[in-house]
């Protein structure tokens, strides 16, 4: 039973990583490369970059919790 939970948690972690972290990281990298210190739209880019950072932090926290759950399930191997 623990194997099923660990496997499904691993699939969820992979899905979150691919669906949230990867595109958000690409967007943040693009925004950072567009920042030149001057010009119009810098405030908008910085606000978007801040939102991207918040999104990545939240997704990272969820992934960390899933990792802890996977490790606990692998160590304890609950029966049920």
Short mmCIF file of N, CA and C in Angstrom, two decimals:
data_model
loop_
_atom_site.label_atom_id
_atom_site.label_comp_id
_atom_site.label_asym_id
_atom_site.label_seq_id
_atom_site.Cartn_x
_atom_site.Cartn_y
_atom_site.Cartn_z
N UNK A 1 0.82 -1.20 0.00
CA UNK A 1 0.00 0.00 0.00
C UNK A 1 0.86 1.26 0.00
N UNK A 2 1.95 1.23 0.75
CA UNK A 2 2.83 2.41 0.81
C UNK A 2 3.45 2.70 -0.54
N UNK A 3 3.72 1.64 -1.31
CA UNK A 3 4.29 1.84 -2.63
C UNK A 3 3.38 2.62 -3.55
N UNK A 4 2.07 2.36 -3.43
CA UNK A 4 1.11 3.07 -4.25
C UNK A 4 1.10 4.55 -3.88
N UNK A 5 1.10 4.83 -2.58
CA UNK A 5 1.10 6.23 -2.14
C UNK A 5 2.39 6.94 -2.52
N UNK A 6 3.51 6.27 -2.35
CA UNK A 6 4.79 6.88 -2.71
C UNK A 6 4.85 7.13 -4.22
N UNK A 7 4.34 6.16 -4.98
CA UNK A 7 4.36 6.31 -6.44
C UNK A 7 3.45 7.45 -6.89
N UNK A 8 2.26 7.53 -6.30
CA UNK A 8 1.35 8.61 -6.70
C UNK A 8 1.88 9.97 -6.25
N UNK A 9 2.53 10.02 -5.09
CA UNK A 9 3.13 11.27 -4.63
C UNK A 9 4.26 11.69 -5.55
N UNK A 10 5.02 10.73 -6.02
CA UNK A 10 6.11 11.02 -6.95
C UNK A 10 5.55 11.57 -8.26
N UNK A 11 4.46 10.98 -8.73
CA UNK A 11 3.83 11.47 -9.97
C UNK A 11 3.29 12.89 -9.78
N UNK A 12 2.69 13.15 -8.62
CA UNK A 12 2.19 14.50 -8.34
C UNK A 12 3.34 15.50 -8.29
N UNK A 13 4.44 15.12 -7.67
CA UNK A 13 5.58 16.02 -7.57
C UNK A 13 6.14 16.32 -8.96
N UNK A 14 6.23 15.30 -9.79
CA UNK A 14 6.73 15.50 -11.15
C UNK A 14 5.79 16.42 -11.94
N UNK A 15 4.48 16.21 -11.79
CA UNK A 15 3.51 17.04 -12.50
C UNK A 15 3.58 18.49 -12.05
N UNK A 16 3.68 18.72 -10.75
CA UNK A 16 3.80 20.10 -10.25
C UNK A 16 5.07 20.75 -10.77
N UNK A 17 6.14 19.98 -10.76
CA UNK A 17 7.41 20.52 -11.24
C UNK A 17 7.32 20.91 -12.71
N UNK A 18 6.76 20.04 -13.53
CA UNK A 18 6.68 20.32 -14.96
C UNK A 18 5.62 21.36 -15.31
N UNK A 19 4.51 21.36 -14.58
CA UNK A 19 3.41 22.26 -14.93
C UNK A 19 3.55 23.65 -14.33
N UNK A 20 4.24 23.76 -13.19
CA UNK A 20 4.32 25.05 -12.51
C UNK A 20 5.74 25.60 -12.51
N UNK A 21 6.68 24.83 -11.99
CA UNK A 21 8.03 25.37 -11.81
C UNK A 21 8.76 25.64 -13.12
N UNK A 22 8.70 24.72 -14.05
CA UNK A 22 9.46 24.89 -15.29
C UNK A 22 9.01 26.12 -16.08
N UNK A 23 7.70 26.29 -16.37
CA UNK A 23 7.31 27.47 -17.14
C UNK A 23 7.53 28.77 -16.37
N UNK A 24 7.32 28.73 -15.06
CA UNK A 24 7.52 29.95 -14.26
C UNK A 24 8.99 30.34 -14.23
N UNK A 25 9.86 29.34 -14.13
CA UNK A 25 11.30 29.63 -14.14
C UNK A 25 11.72 30.21 -15.49
N UNK A 26 11.19 29.66 -16.56
CA UNK A 26 11.52 30.20 -17.89
C UNK A 26 11.05 31.65 -18.02
N UNK A 27 9.84 31.93 -17.53
CA UNK A 27 9.32 33.30 -17.58
C UNK A 27 10.18 34.24 -16.74
N UNK A 28 10.58 33.80 -15.55
CA UNK A 28 11.40 34.64 -14.68
C UNK A 28 12.77 34.90 -15.32
N UNK A 29 13.34 33.88 -15.93
CA UNK A 29 14.64 34.05 -16.60
C UNK A 29 14.52 35.03 -17.75
N UNK A 30 13.44 34.94 -18.52
CA UNK A 30 13.22 35.88 -19.63
C UNK A 30 13.07 37.30 -19.11
N UNK A 31 12.29 37.46 -18.03
CA UNK A 31 12.09 38.79 -17.46
C UNK A 31 13.40 39.37 -16.93
N UNK A 32 14.22 38.55 -16.31
CA UNK A 32 15.51 39.03 -15.81
C UNK A 32 16.41 39.48 -16.95
N UNK A 33 16.38 38.75 -18.05
CA UNK A 33 17.23 39.14 -19.18
C UNK A 33 16.75 40.44 -19.83
N UNK A 34 15.44 40.74 -19.69
CA UNK A 34 14.89 41.97 -20.28
C UNK A 34 15.13 43.20 -19.40
N UNK A 35 15.47 43.00 -18.14
CA UNK A 35 15.71 44.15 -17.25
C UNK A 35 17.03 44.80 -17.62
N UNK A 36 16.96 46.08 -17.92
CA UNK A 36 18.18 46.81 -18.26
C UNK A 36 18.39 48.02 -17.36
N UNK A 37 17.53 48.19 -16.39
CA UNK A 37 17.70 49.29 -15.44
C UNK A 37 17.01 50.58 -15.84
N UNK A 38 16.68 50.72 -17.09
CA UNK A 38 15.99 51.93 -17.54
C UNK A 38 14.86 51.54 -18.47
N UNK A 39 14.12 52.51 -18.88
CA UNK A 39 13.08 52.27 -19.88
C UNK A 39 11.71 52.14 -19.26
N UNK A 40 10.75 52.09 -20.15
CA UNK A 40 9.37 51.98 -19.69
C UNK A 40 9.01 50.53 -19.45
N UNK A 41 8.07 50.34 -18.56
CA UNK A 41 7.59 49.00 -18.28
C UNK A 41 8.40 48.22 -17.27
N UNK A 42 9.41 48.88 -16.68
CA UNK A 42 10.24 48.18 -15.70
C UNK A 42 9.42 47.78 -14.48
N UNK A 43 8.51 48.66 -14.04
CA UNK A 43 7.70 48.35 -12.86
C UNK A 43 6.83 47.13 -13.13
N UNK A 44 6.28 47.06 -14.33
CA UNK A 44 5.44 45.92 -14.70
C UNK A 44 6.26 44.64 -14.72
N UNK A 45 7.45 44.71 -15.30
CA UNK A 45 8.31 43.53 -15.35
C UNK A 45 8.70 43.09 -13.95
N UNK A 46 9.03 44.06 -13.10
CA UNK A 46 9.41 43.71 -11.73
C UNK A 46 8.25 43.12 -10.96
N UNK A 47 7.05 43.62 -11.16
CA UNK A 47 5.87 43.07 -10.50
C UNK A 47 5.61 41.65 -10.98
N UNK A 48 5.75 41.42 -12.28
CA UNK A 48 5.57 40.09 -12.83
C UNK A 48 6.64 39.14 -12.31
N UNK A 49 7.86 39.64 -12.22
CA UNK A 49 8.96 38.83 -11.68
C UNK A 49 8.71 38.48 -10.21
N UNK A 50 8.17 39.42 -9.46
CA UNK A 50 7.85 39.16 -8.05
C UNK A 50 6.76 38.09 -7.94
N UNK A 51 5.74 38.17 -8.77
CA UNK A 51 4.68 37.15 -8.76
C UNK A 51 5.24 35.79 -9.14
N UNK A 52 6.14 35.77 -10.12
CA UNK A 52 6.75 34.50 -10.52
C UNK A 52 7.56 33.90 -9.37
N UNK A 53 8.27 34.74 -8.65
CA UNK A 53 9.02 34.26 -7.50
C UNK A 53 8.13 33.69 -6.41
N UNK A 54 7.00 34.35 -6.18
CA UNK A 54 6.04 33.85 -5.19
C UNK A 54 5.46 32.51 -5.63
N UNK A 55 5.14 32.39 -6.90
CA UNK A 55 4.60 31.13 -7.42
C UNK A 55 5.62 30.01 -7.26
N UNK A 56 6.87 30.28 -7.60
CA UNK A 56 7.91 29.25 -7.47
C UNK A 56 8.14 28.88 -6.02
N UNK A 57 8.06 29.84 -5.11
CA UNK A 57 8.25 29.55 -3.69
C UNK A 57 7.12 28.65 -3.18
N UNK A 58 5.90 28.94 -3.56
CA UNK A 58 4.77 28.12 -3.12
C UNK A 58 4.86 26.71 -3.68
N UNK A 59 5.16 26.60 -4.96
CA UNK A 59 5.29 25.27 -5.57
C UNK A 59 6.45 24.51 -4.94
N UNK A 60 7.53 25.20 -4.65
CA UNK A 60 8.67 24.56 -3.99
C UNK A 60 8.31 24.05 -2.61
N UNK A 61 7.50 24.80 -1.88
CA UNK A 61 7.08 24.35 -0.55
C UNK A 61 6.23 23.09 -0.65
N UNK A 62 5.32 23.06 -1.62
CA UNK A 62 4.49 21.86 -1.82
C UNK A 62 5.36 20.68 -2.20
N UNK A 63 6.34 20.90 -3.07
CA UNK A 63 7.23 19.82 -3.47
C UNK A 63 8.05 19.32 -2.28
N UNK A 64 8.49 20.21 -1.40
CA UNK A 64 9.22 19.78 -0.21
C UNK A 64 8.35 18.92 0.70
N UNK A 65 7.08 19.30 0.87
CA UNK A 65 6.17 18.50 1.68
C UNK A 65 5.93 17.13 1.05
N UNK A 66 5.79 17.09 -0.26
CA UNK A 66 5.63 15.80 -0.94
C UNK A 66 6.87 14.94 -0.77
N UNK A 67 8.03 15.54 -0.84
CA UNK A 67 9.27 14.79 -0.65
C UNK A 67 9.32 14.17 0.75
N UNK A 68 8.96 14.94 1.76
CA UNK A 68 8.94 14.42 3.13
C UNK A 68 7.94 13.26 3.23
N UNK A 69 6.77 13.42 2.63
CA UNK A 69 5.77 12.35 2.67
C UNK A 69 6.28 11.10 1.97
N UNK A 70 6.93 11.26 0.84
CA UNK A 70 7.47 10.11 0.11
C UNK A 70 8.52 9.39 0.94
N UNK A 71 9.42 10.13 1.53
CA UNK A 71 10.49 9.53 2.35
C UNK A 71 9.90 8.80 3.55
N UNK A 72 8.92 9.44 4.22
CA UNK A 72 8.29 8.79 5.38
C UNK A 72 7.61 7.49 4.95
N UNK A 73 6.89 7.51 3.84
CA UNK A 73 6.23 6.30 3.36
C UNK A 73 7.24 5.21 2.97
N UNK A 74 8.35 5.62 2.42
CA UNK A 74 9.36 4.64 2.04
C UNK A 74 10.06 4.02 3.25
N UNK A 75 10.24 4.82 4.30
CA UNK A 75 10.92 4.32 5.50
C UNK A 75 10.00 3.45 6.34
N UNK A 76 8.78 3.96 6.58
CA UNK A 76 7.88 3.26 7.49
C UNK A 76 7.15 2.09 6.85
N UNK A 77 6.93 2.13 5.55
CA UNK A 77 6.21 1.10 4.84
C UNK A 77 4.93 0.67 5.58
N UNK A 78 3.98 1.62 5.74
CA UNK A 78 2.77 1.27 6.47
C UNK A 78 1.96 0.18 5.76
N UNK A 79 1.31 -0.63 6.56
CA UNK A 79 0.50 -1.72 6.03
C UNK A 79 -0.95 -1.30 6.10
N UNK A 80 -1.71 -1.60 5.11
CA UNK A 80 -3.11 -1.23 5.20
C UNK A 80 -3.87 -1.51 4.02
#
